[in-house]
Amino acid sequence: MSQDKPSIPKGTRDFGPATVVKRNYIFSVIKRTFEKFGFLPLETPAMENLSVLTGKYGDEGDQLIFKILNSGDFLSKVSAQDLEQGYKPLTRKVSEKALRYDLTVPFARFVVMNRNEIAFPFKRYQIQPVWRADRPQRGRYREFYQCDADVVGTNSLLCEAEIILMIDEVLSTLGLDDFTIKFNHRGLLAGIAEAIGAKGREADLCVAIDKLDKIGQDAVNDELRQKNFSEESVNSLRPILNLAGNISDLLPQLDTLLQDSEEGKRGLQDIRSMLSFLESFTINKAKIQLDVTLARGLSYYTGCIFEVKVNNVQMGSISGGGRYDNLTGMFGLPGVSGVGFSFGVDRIFDVLEELNLFPKESQTITQLLIANFDEASMRYALPVLQTLRAAGISAELYPESAKLKKQMAYADQKRIPNVLLIGSEEIESGLLNLRNMRTGQQEKLPLAQILEVLQNNATV
């Protein structure tokens, strides 16, 4: 009887210990920064009611939601007529739940359901996996972690400024020194639509120009024509998308371009307010760029939008977000403004790996291995092991007596930096042999002094 070869779904991955340790290093930097800025942790279920998710990401986003079939005989309520109506009506018959597509919509749902228990403005961060039925490729997976930070219950542009500061601090702490935080405003995009004679069609405009980096301007123009934008509008858009320069150069040009658009002028005012807050802070490594082509394809953004690109690596954006004034209104709580962003941890991982930026100490879990020579050395080592762990040292005793070469290979493979050798001579003298696996040096020390060495090394 043949057995199927074990496999996992495309776009998903197993993570071995070495990878998980590195990912936890990224998570720790992000969590530490979020908490420094006053954000509280939150978790929501892996699956949501399908009705919660649909209609929040635009038509393209809705198609990427992983639906969960109803349990039991999920076809029992489906008729031949239902089958003829197409997949959308049929989906509602066979699926009531779905895997979450992002963390923002579940967060908005949580806020509405718990609005009487939380204090506004409410600042939360959330680090959990999300799922998208996308085509897998480098840097794009069907299951991946997001690290979100959001604030709801305030219109203050200080929140947008602090998002830039948090992105800058996290990526600088991770060792990146060449990255750009791009920003734009949905009001500017609405004003641009108005300026090219397509007022009210900013949603279609955003979906098209969001693909500019991927497909180029000619293909974007063709898509706009297919969406019934006039040739005059398409031609008027070309010089706008080619606007370039630093922020101080762009703002006056946009003042002129958008002078007849109330939405456009609101967007410019918001951008200037955000920049005025940033003037009181120091930016570490980030380059800040106003990019009028930045659209962010998600339909729920209403104000400032952000995207982050590492400049010296071929990789898509590693972070993005924006303000969404109307999201909680979809769940029956109108008038609550929110702003947030998300780190793409899998992409950040790939960038750090490519640039060799993971510090060696971040990859160490066990600080010390006690070698096991025989029954006597093992019995002597047990209270030593207890003392080490009680002092906060992560330590393990090799579980059986084996050749020293095998035990050293084990320590080397697990990146354990220290090995404690306890033979008959060490038992008799009380001076234990500590070997540094990185330098190869050995010294005989009493246990109290070994503790000091290990604790000092752990704080370096």
CSV table of C-alpha atoms in Angstrom, one decimal:
chain,number,residue,atom,x,y,z
A,1,MET,CA,0.0,0.0,0.0
A,2,SER,CA,1.6,3.3,-1.1
A,3,GLN,CA,1.7,6.3,1.1
A,4,ASP,CA,1.5,9.9,0.0
A,5,LYS,CA,4.7,11.9,0.4
A,6,PRO,CA,4.1,14.4,3.2
A,7,SER,CA,3.8,18.0,2.1
A,8,ILE,CA,2.4,21.4,3.1
A,9,PRO,CA,0.2,23.8,1.2
A,10,LYS,CA,1.9,26.2,-1.3
A,11,GLY,CA,2.6,29.5,0.3
A,12,THR,CA,3.0,28.1,3.8
A,13,ARG,CA,6.2,27.1,5.6
A,14,ASP,CA,7.6,25.1,8.5
A,15,PHE,CA,9.9,27.0,10.8
A,16,GLY,CA,12.7,25.2,12.4
A,17,PRO,CA,14.2,26.3,15.8
A,18,ALA,CA,16.9,28.5,14.2
A,19,THR,CA,14.3,30.4,12.2
A,20,VAL,CA,11.9,30.8,15.1
A,21,VAL,CA,14.6,32.2,17.3
A,22,LYS,CA,15.4,34.8,14.7
A,23,ARG,CA,11.7,35.6,14.2
A,24,ASN,CA,11.3,36.0,18.0
A,25,TYR,CA,14.2,38.5,17.9
A,26,ILE,CA,12.3,40.6,15.4
A,27,PHE,CA,9.1,40.3,17.4
A,28,SER,CA,10.9,41.4,20.6
A,29,VAL,CA,12.2,44.6,19.0
A,30,ILE,CA,8.7,45.4,17.6
A,31,LYS,CA,6.9,44.6,20.9
A,32,ARG,CA,9.4,46.6,22.9
A,33,THR,CA,8.9,49.7,20.6
A,34,PHE,CA,5.1,49.4,20.6
A,35,GLU,CA,5.0,49.2,24.4
A,36,LYS,CA,7.4,52.2,24.7
A,37,PHE,CA,4.9,54.2,22.7
A,38,GLY,CA,2.0,53.2,25.0
A,39,PHE,CA,0.3,50.4,22.9
A,40,LEU,CA,-1.4,47.4,24.7
A,41,PRO,CA,-1.4,43.8,23.4
A,42,LEU,CA,-4.5,42.2,21.9
A,43,GLU,CA,-5.4,38.9,20.2
A,44,THR,CA,-8.4,37.9,18.1
A,45,PRO,CA,-9.5,34.5,16.7
A,46,ALA,CA,-7.9,33.0,13.6
A,47,MET,CA,-11.3,32.9,12.0
A,48,GLU,CA,-14.0,35.5,11.7
A,49,ASN,CA,-17.6,35.4,10.5
A,50,LEU,CA,-17.3,35.9,6.7
A,51,SER,CA,-19.7,38.8,6.9
A,52,VAL,CA,-17.2,40.7,9.1
A,53,LEU,CA,-14.5,40.5,6.5
A,54,THR,CA,-16.2,40.9,3.1
A,55,GLY,CA,-16.7,44.3,1.7
A,56,LYS,CA,-13.8,45.8,3.7
A,57,TYR,CA,-10.9,45.2,1.3
A,58,GLY,CA,-12.3,46.0,-2.1
A,59,ASP,CA,-13.3,43.5,-4.8
A,60,GLU,CA,-9.7,42.3,-5.3
A,61,GLY,CA,-9.2,41.8,-1.6
A,62,ASP,CA,-12.4,39.9,-1.1
A,63,GLN,CA,-11.3,37.4,-3.7
A,64,LEU,CA,-8.2,36.6,-1.6
A,65,ILE,CA,-10.1,35.8,1.6
A,66,PHE,CA,-9.7,32.1,2.5
A,67,LYS,CA,-13.3,30.8,3.2
A,68,ILE,CA,-14.0,27.9,5.5
A,69,LEU,CA,-16.6,25.4,4.4
A,70,ASN,CA,-19.5,24.8,6.8
A,71,SER,CA,-19.1,21.7,8.9
A,72,GLY,CA,-21.2,18.6,8.1
A,73,ASP,CA,-23.1,18.4,4.8
A,74,PHE,CA,-22.3,21.9,3.6
A,75,LEU,CA,-24.1,21.3,0.3
A,76,SER,CA,-27.5,20.3,1.9
A,77,LYS,CA,-28.9,23.8,1.4
A,78,VAL,CA,-27.6,24.3,-2.1
A,79,SER,CA,-30.0,23.9,-5.0
A,80,ALA,CA,-29.3,23.5,-8.7
A,81,GLN,CA,-30.5,27.1,-9.1
A,82,ASP,CA,-27.8,28.3,-6.6
A,83,LEU,CA,-25.1,26.6,-8.7
A,84,GLU,CA,-26.2,28.5,-11.7
A,85,GLN,CA,-25.9,31.9,-10.0
A,86,GLY,CA,-22.1,31.9,-9.7
A,87,TYR,CA,-19.6,31.6,-6.9
A,88,LYS,CA,-20.6,34.7,-4.9
A,89,PRO,CA,-24.1,33.7,-4.0
A,90,LEU,CA,-23.0,30.1,-3.6
A,91,THR,CA,-20.2,31.1,-1.2
A,92,ARG,CA,-22.8,32.5,1.2
A,93,LYS,CA,-24.6,29.1,1.2
A,94,VAL,CA,-21.6,26.9,1.9
A,95,SER,CA,-19.4,29.1,4.1
A,96,GLU,CA,-20.2,31.3,7.1
A,97,LYS,CA,-16.6,31.8,8.4
A,98,ALA,CA,-13.2,32.7,7.0
A,99,LEU,CA,-9.6,33.0,8.0
A,100,ARG,CA,-8.7,36.6,8.9
A,101,TYR,CA,-7.2,38.5,6.0
A,102,ASP,CA,-5.5,41.2,8.1
A,103,LEU,CA,-5.6,42.3,11.8
A,104,THR,CA,-7.2,45.8,11.2
A,105,VAL,CA,-10.8,44.7,10.4
A,106,PRO,CA,-10.9,42.2,13.4
A,107,PHE,CA,-9.5,45.0,15.6
A,108,ALA,CA,-12.4,47.3,14.4
A,109,ARG,CA,-14.9,44.5,15.2
A,110,PHE,CA,-13.3,44.1,18.7
A,111,VAL,CA,-13.6,47.8,19.4
A,112,VAL,CA,-17.3,47.9,18.4
A,113,MET,CA,-18.1,44.8,20.5
A,114,ASN,CA,-16.1,46.1,23.6
A,115,ARG,CA,-16.7,49.9,23.3
A,116,ASN,CA,-18.1,50.1,26.8
A,117,GLU,CA,-15.1,48.4,28.4
A,118,ILE,CA,-12.1,50.2,26.7
A,119,ALA,CA,-10.8,53.7,27.2
A,120,PHE,CA,-10.5,56.0,24.1
A,121,PRO,CA,-8.2,56.8,22.5
A,122,PHE,CA,-7.5,53.0,22.4
A,123,LYS,CA,-3.9,52.0,21.4
A,124,ARG,CA,-3.3,48.4,20.7
A,125,TYR,CA,-0.7,46.2,19.1
A,126,GLN,CA,-1.3,42.7,17.7
A,127,ILE,CA,1.1,40.1,16.5
A,128,GLN,CA,-0.6,37.1,14.9
A,129,PRO,CA,-0.7,35.2,11.6
A,130,VAL,CA,-3.1,36.2,8.7
A,131,TRP,CA,-4.0,34.3,5.5
A,132,ARG,CA,-4.5,35.4,1.9
A,133,ALA,CA,-5.3,33.2,-1.1
A,134,ASP,CA,-2.6,35.0,-3.1
A,135,ARG,CA,-0.2,33.5,-5.7
A,136,PRO,CA,2.9,32.5,-3.8
A,137,GLN,CA,6.2,34.1,-4.7
A,138,ARG,CA,9.4,35.4,-3.0
A,139,GLY,CA,8.3,37.7,-0.2
A,140,ARG,CA,4.6,36.8,-0.7
A,141,TYR,CA,3.1,34.0,1.3
A,142,ARG,CA,-0.4,32.6,1.9
A,143,GLU,CA,0.2,32.4,5.7
A,144,PHE,CA,2.3,35.1,7.3
A,145,TYR,CA,2.6,37.1,10.5
A,146,GLN,CA,1.5,40.8,10.8
A,147,CYS,CA,2.5,43.1,13.6
A,148,ASP,CA,-0.1,45.9,13.8
A,149,ALA,CA,-0.3,49.0,15.9
A,150,ASP,CA,-3.5,51.0,15.8
A,151,VAL,CA,-5.1,54.0,17.6
A,152,VAL,CA,-8.8,54.6,17.5
A,153,GLY,CA,-10.8,57.4,19.0
A,154,THR,CA,-8.8,60.5,18.0
A,155,ASN,CA,-8.3,62.6,14.9
A,156,SER,CA,-4.9,63.9,16.0
A,157,LEU,CA,-2.2,63.9,13.4
A,158,LEU,CA,0.3,63.2,16.2
A,159,CYS,CA,-0.7,59.6,15.8
A,160,GLU,CA,0.5,59.6,12.1
A,161,ALA,CA,3.8,61.2,13.2
A,162,GLU,CA,4.3,58.6,15.9
A,163,ILE,CA,3.7,55.8,13.3
A,164,ILE,CA,6.7,57.2,11.4
A,165,LEU,CA,8.7,57.4,14.6
A,166,MET,CA,7.9,53.8,15.5
A,167,ILE,CA,8.8,52.5,12.0
A,168,ASP,CA,12.0,54.4,12.1
A,169,GLU,CA,12.9,53.1,15.6
A,170,VAL,CA,12.1,49.4,14.9
A,171,LEU,CA,14.0,49.2,11.6
A,172,SER,CA,17.0,51.2,12.9
A,173,THR,CA,17.2,48.9,15.9
A,174,LEU,CA,17.2,45.9,13.6
A,175,GLY,CA,20.2,47.3,11.9
A,176,LEU,CA,18.7,48.7,8.6
A,177,ASP,CA,20.2,52.0,7.5
A,178,ASP,CA,18.8,52.5,4.0
A,179,PHE,CA,15.0,52.6,4.0
A,180,THR,CA,12.3,55.0,2.9
A,181,ILE,CA,9.0,55.7,4.6
A,182,LYS,CA,6.7,56.9,1.8
A,183,PHE,CA,3.5,58.7,2.6
A,184,ASN,CA,0.5,60.1,0.8
A,185,HIS,CA,-3.1,61.1,1.6
A,186,ARG,CA,-6.3,59.8,0.2
A,187,GLY,CA,-7.5,63.4,0.0
A,188,LEU,CA,-4.7,64.1,-2.4
A,189,LEU,CA,-5.7,61.2,-4.5
A,190,ALA,CA,-9.3,62.4,-4.5
A,191,GLY,CA,-8.1,65.9,-5.5
A,192,ILE,CA,-6.0,64.4,-8.3
A,193,ALA,CA,-9.1,62.5,-9.6
A,194,GLU,CA,-10.9,65.8,-9.5
A,195,ALA,CA,-8.1,67.6,-11.3
A,196,ILE,CA,-8.1,65.2,-14.2
A,197,GLY,CA,-11.8,65.4,-14.6
A,198,ALA,CA,-12.8,62.2,-12.9
A,199,LYS,CA,-14.3,63.5,-9.6
A,200,GLY,CA,-15.6,60.8,-7.3
A,201,ARG,CA,-13.6,58.0,-9.1
A,202,GLU,CA,-10.6,58.0,-6.8
A,203,ALA,CA,-11.3,54.4,-5.8
A,204,ASP,CA,-10.8,53.1,-9.3
A,205,LEU,CA,-7.9,55.5,-9.7
A,206,CYS,CA,-6.2,54.1,-6.5
A,207,VAL,CA,-6.6,50.5,-7.6
A,208,ALA,CA,-4.9,51.2,-10.9
A,209,ILE,CA,-2.0,53.4,-9.8
A,210,ASP,CA,-1.3,51.1,-6.8
A,211,LYS,CA,0.1,48.8,-9.5
A,212,LEU,CA,2.4,51.4,-11.0
A,213,ASP,CA,5.6,49.9,-9.6
A,214,LYS,CA,4.7,46.4,-10.8
A,215,ILE,CA,3.3,47.0,-14.2
A,216,GLY,CA,4.5,50.4,-15.3
A,217,GLN,CA,2.6,53.6,-16.4
A,218,ASP,CA,1.5,52.4,-19.9
A,219,ALA,CA,-0.3,49.4,-18.4
A,220,VAL,CA,-1.8,51.6,-15.7
A,221,ASN,CA,-3.1,53.9,-18.4
A,222,ASP,CA,-4.6,50.9,-20.3
A,223,GLU,CA,-6.3,49.7,-17.1
A,224,LEU,CA,-7.8,53.2,-16.6
A,225,ARG,CA,-9.1,53.2,-20.1
A,226,GLN,CA,-10.7,49.8,-19.5
A,227,LYS,CA,-12.4,51.4,-16.4
A,228,ASN,CA,-13.8,54.1,-18.8
A,229,PHE,CA,-11.5,56.9,-17.8
A,230,SER,CA,-11.5,59.4,-20.7
A,231,GLU,CA,-8.4,59.8,-22.9
A,232,GLU,CA,-8.2,63.4,-21.6
A,233,SER,CA,-8.1,62.2,-18.0
A,234,VAL,CA,-5.4,59.6,-18.7
A,235,ASN,CA,-3.2,62.2,-20.5
A,236,SER,CA,-3.8,64.7,-17.6
A,237,LEU,CA,-2.7,62.1,-15.1
A,238,ARG,CA,0.7,61.4,-16.7
A,239,PRO,CA,2.6,64.6,-15.6
A,240,ILE,CA,1.0,64.3,-12.1
A,241,LEU,CA,2.4,60.8,-11.6
A,242,ASN,CA,5.8,62.0,-12.7
A,243,LEU,CA,6.0,64.7,-10.0
A,244,ALA,CA,9.2,64.4,-8.2
A,245,GLY,CA,11.4,66.2,-5.7
A,246,ASN,CA,11.7,66.6,-1.9
A,247,ILE,CA,8.7,67.4,0.3
A,248,SER,CA,9.3,71.2,0.3
A,249,ASP,CA,9.4,71.1,-3.5
A,250,LEU,CA,6.3,69.0,-3.9
A,251,LEU,CA,3.9,70.8,-1.5
A,252,PRO,CA,3.8,74.1,-3.4
A,253,GLN,CA,3.2,72.3,-6.7
A,254,LEU,CA,0.3,70.4,-5.1
A,255,ASP,CA,-1.1,73.6,-3.7
A,256,THR,CA,-1.5,74.8,-7.2
A,257,LEU,CA,-2.7,71.6,-8.7
A,258,LEU,CA,-5.3,71.0,-6.0
A,259,GLN,CA,-6.4,74.6,-5.4
A,260,ASP,CA,-10.0,73.9,-6.6
A,261,SER,CA,-10.4,70.6,-4.6
A,262,GLU,CA,-11.6,70.7,-1.0
A,263,GLU,CA,-10.5,67.1,-0.5
A,264,GLY,CA,-7.1,67.9,-1.9
A,265,LYS,CA,-6.6,70.9,0.3
A,266,ARG,CA,-7.7,68.9,3.4
A,267,GLY,CA,-5.1,66.3,2.5
A,268,LEU,CA,-2.3,68.9,2.2
A,269,GLN,CA,-3.3,70.4,5.5
A,270,ASP,CA,-3.1,67.0,7.2
A,271,ILE,CA,0.3,66.3,5.7
A,272,ARG,CA,1.6,69.7,7.0
A,273,SER,CA,0.2,69.0,10.5
A,274,MET,CA,1.9,65.6,10.6
A,275,LEU,CA,5.2,67.1,9.4
A,276,SER,CA,5.0,69.9,12.0
A,277,PHE,CA,4.8,67.2,14.8
A,278,LEU,CA,7.8,65.4,13.3
A,279,GLU,CA,9.9,68.5,13.6
A,280,SER,CA,9.9,68.1,17.4
A,281,PHE,CA,11.5,64.6,17.1
A,282,THR,CA,14.8,63.1,15.7
A,283,ILE,CA,14.6,60.6,12.9
A,284,ASN,CA,17.2,57.9,13.2
A,285,LYS,CA,17.8,56.3,9.7
A,286,ALA,CA,14.6,56.7,7.7
A,287,LYS,CA,14.2,58.8,4.6
A,288,ILE,CA,10.8,60.4,4.5
A,289,GLN,CA,9.2,60.8,1.1
A,290,LEU,CA,5.9,62.3,-0.1
A,291,ASP,CA,4.9,60.0,-3.0
A,292,VAL,CA,1.7,61.1,-4.9
A,293,THR,CA,1.6,57.7,-6.7
A,294,LEU,CA,1.3,55.8,-3.4
A,295,ALA,CA,-2.3,54.5,-3.3
A,296,ARG,CA,-2.5,51.5,-1.0
A,297,GLY,CA,-5.2,49.4,-2.7
A,298,LEU,CA,-7.3,48.7,0.5
A,299,SER,CA,-10.6,50.6,0.2
A,300,TYR,CA,-11.0,51.5,3.9
A,301,TYR,CA,-8.2,54.2,4.0
A,302,THR,CA,-9.5,57.8,4.2
A,303,GLY,CA,-6.5,59.9,5.3
A,304,CYS,CA,-2.7,59.6,5.4
A,305,ILE,CA,-1.3,56.4,4.0
A,306,PHE,CA,2.2,54.9,4.5
A,307,GLU,CA,4.5,52.3,2.9
A,308,VAL,CA,8.0,51.4,3.7
A,309,LYS,CA,10.7,50.2,1.3
A,310,VAL,CA,14.2,48.9,2.0
A,311,ASN,CA,16.3,50.5,-0.8
A,312,ASN,CA,19.2,48.1,-1.0
A,313,VAL,CA,17.2,44.9,-1.3
A,314,GLN,CA,14.9,43.7,-4.1
A,315,MET,CA,11.7,43.3,-2.0
A,316,GLY,CA,8.3,44.8,-1.9
A,317,SER,CA,7.1,47.0,0.9
A,318,ILE,CA,7.8,45.7,4.4
A,319,SER,CA,5.3,47.9,6.2
A,320,GLY,CA,2.2,49.9,5.4
A,321,GLY,CA,-0.9,51.5,6.8
A,322,GLY,CA,-3.0,54.6,7.1
A,323,ARG,CA,-6.0,56.4,8.6
A,324,TYR,CA,-9.5,54.8,8.3
A,325,ASP,CA,-12.2,57.1,9.6
A,326,ASN,CA,-15.2,55.0,8.6
A,327,LEU,CA,-14.1,51.4,9.4
A,328,THR,CA,-15.9,51.0,12.8
A,329,GLY,CA,-19.0,52.6,11.2
A,330,MET,CA,-19.4,49.4,9.2
A,331,PHE,CA,-20.0,47.6,12.4
A,332,GLY,CA,-22.5,50.1,13.9
A,333,LEU,CA,-20.1,52.5,15.6
A,334,PRO,CA,-19.9,55.6,13.4
A,335,GLY,CA,-17.7,58.6,14.1
A,336,VAL,CA,-14.6,56.8,15.5
A,337,SER,CA,-11.5,57.7,13.6
A,338,GLY,CA,-8.6,55.3,13.6
A,339,VAL,CA,-5.0,55.1,12.2
A,340,GLY,CA,-2.6,52.2,12.2
A,341,PHE,CA,0.1,50.3,10.3
A,342,SER,CA,1.5,46.8,10.0
A,343,PHE,CA,5.0,45.3,9.8
A,344,GLY,CA,5.4,42.4,7.4
A,345,VAL,CA,7.6,40.2,9.6
A,346,ASP,CA,8.3,37.6,6.9
A,347,ARG,CA,9.6,40.2,4.5
A,348,ILE,CA,11.7,41.8,7.3
A,349,PHE,CA,13.1,38.4,8.1
A,350,ASP,CA,14.1,37.9,4.4
A,351,VAL,CA,15.7,41.3,4.3
A,352,LEU,CA,17.7,40.8,7.5
A,353,GLU,CA,18.8,37.4,6.3
A,354,GLU,CA,20.0,38.7,2.9
A,355,LEU,CA,21.9,41.6,4.6
A,356,ASN,CA,23.3,39.3,7.3
A,357,LEU,CA,21.9,41.6,10.1
A,358,PHE,CA,20.8,39.0,12.6
A,359,PRO,CA,23.1,39.4,15.7
A,360,LYS,CA,24.7,36.1,16.7
A,361,GLU,CA,23.6,36.6,20.3
A,362,SER,CA,20.0,36.7,19.2
A,363,GLN,CA,20.3,33.1,17.9
A,364,THR,CA,21.3,31.7,21.2
A,365,ILE,CA,18.8,30.0,23.5
A,366,THR,CA,20.8,27.6,25.6
A,367,GLN,CA,23.8,29.4,27.2
A,368,LEU,CA,25.5,26.3,28.6
A,369,LEU,CA,25.7,22.5,28.1
A,370,ILE,CA,27.0,20.2,30.8
A,371,ALA,CA,28.8,17.3,29.3
A,372,ASN,CA,27.9,13.8,30.5
A,373,PHE,CA,30.9,11.5,30.9
A,374,ASP,CA,29.5,8.8,33.2
A,375,GLU,CA,27.1,8.0,36.0
A,376,ALA,CA,29.2,9.8,38.6
A,377,SER,CA,29.6,13.0,36.5
A,378,MET,CA,25.9,13.0,35.7
A,379,ARG,CA,24.9,12.7,39.4
A,380,TYR,CA,27.3,15.5,40.4
A,381,ALA,CA,26.0,17.7,37.5
A,382,LEU,CA,22.3,17.5,38.5
A,383,PRO,CA,22.5,20.0,41.5
A,384,VAL,CA,24.9,22.1,39.4
A,385,LEU,CA,22.2,22.3,36.7
A,386,GLN,CA,19.6,23.2,39.3
A,387,THR,CA,21.8,26.0,40.6
A,388,LEU,CA,22.5,27.4,37.1
A,389,ARG,CA,18.8,27.5,36.2
A,390,ALA,CA,17.9,29.1,39.5
A,391,ALA,CA,20.3,31.8,38.7
A,392,GLY,CA,18.6,32.5,35.4
A,393,ILE,CA,21.1,30.7,33.2
A,394,SER,CA,19.5,28.6,30.4
A,395,ALA,CA,21.3,25.3,30.7
A,396,GLU,CA,21.0,21.7,29.8
A,397,LEU,CA,22.7,18.4,30.7
A,398,TYR,CA,23.5,16.0,27.9
A,399,PRO,CA,21.0,13.2,28.8
A,400,GLU,CA,23.3,10.2,28.3
A,401,SER,CA,27.0,9.5,28.5
A,402,ALA,CA,28.6,9.7,25.0
A,403,LYS,CA,31.8,10.5,23.3
A,404,LEU,CA,32.9,14.1,24.0
A,405,LYS,CA,33.2,14.7,20.2
A,406,LYS,CA,29.5,13.9,19.8
A,407,GLN,CA,28.5,16.2,22.7
A,408,MET,CA,30.6,19.0,21.3
A,409,ALA,CA,29.1,18.6,17.9
A,410,TYR,CA,25.6,18.8,19.6
A,411,ALA,CA,26.6,22.1,21.3
A,412,ASP,CA,28.0,23.5,18.1
A,413,GLN,CA,24.9,22.6,16.1
A,414,LYS,CA,22.7,24.3,18.7
A,415,ARG,CA,25.0,27.3,18.9
A,416,ILE,CA,25.5,26.8,22.6
A,417,PRO,CA,28.4,29.1,23.5
A,418,ASN,CA,29.6,27.3,26.6
A,419,VAL,CA,30.3,23.7,27.7
A,420,LEU,CA,30.9,22.6,31.3
A,421,LEU,CA,33.2,19.6,31.6
A,422,ILE,CA,32.9,17.7,34.9
A,423,GLY,CA,35.2,14.7,35.2
A,424,SER,CA,36.6,12.9,38.3
A,425,GLU,CA,39.3,15.5,38.7
A,426,GLU,CA,36.8,18.3,38.7
A,427,ILE,CA,34.5,16.5,41.1
A,428,GLU,CA,37.4,16.1,43.5
A,429,SER,CA,38.7,19.7,43.3
A,430,GLY,CA,35.4,21.5,43.0
A,431,LEU,CA,36.9,23.5,40.1
A,432,LEU,CA,34.8,22.9,37.0
A,433,ASN,CA,36.2,23.1,33.5
A,434,LEU,CA,34.4,25.9,31.4
A,435,ARG,CA,35.0,25.8,27.7
A,436,ASN,CA,34.1,28.8,25.5
A,437,MET,CA,32.9,27.3,22.2
A,438,ARG,CA,33.6,30.5,20.2
A,439,THR,CA,37.2,31.0,21.3
A,440,GLY,CA,38.1,27.4,22.3
A,441,GLN,CA,39.5,28.7,25.6
A,442,GLN,CA,39.1,26.6,28.8
A,443,GLU,CA,39.5,27.6,32.5
A,444,LYS,CA,38.8,25.8,35.7
A,445,LEU,CA,36.6,27.8,38.1
A,446,PRO,CA,34.4,27.3,41.1
A,447,LEU,CA,30.7,27.2,40.3
A,448,ALA,CA,30.1,30.7,41.9
A,449,GLN,CA,32.6,32.2,39.5
A,450,ILE,CA,31.2,30.4,36.6
A,451,LEU,CA,27.8,31.9,37.4
A,452,GLU,CA,29.3,35.4,37.3
A,453,VAL,CA,31.0,34.7,33.9
A,454,LEU,CA,27.8,33.5,32.4
A,455,GLN,CA,25.6,36.3,33.8
A,456,ASN,CA,28.1,38.9,32.6
A,457,ASN,CA,28.2,37.4,29.1
A,458,ALA,CA,24.4,37.4,29.0
A,459,THR,CA,24.2,41.1,29.6
A,460,VAL,CA,26.9,42.1,27.1
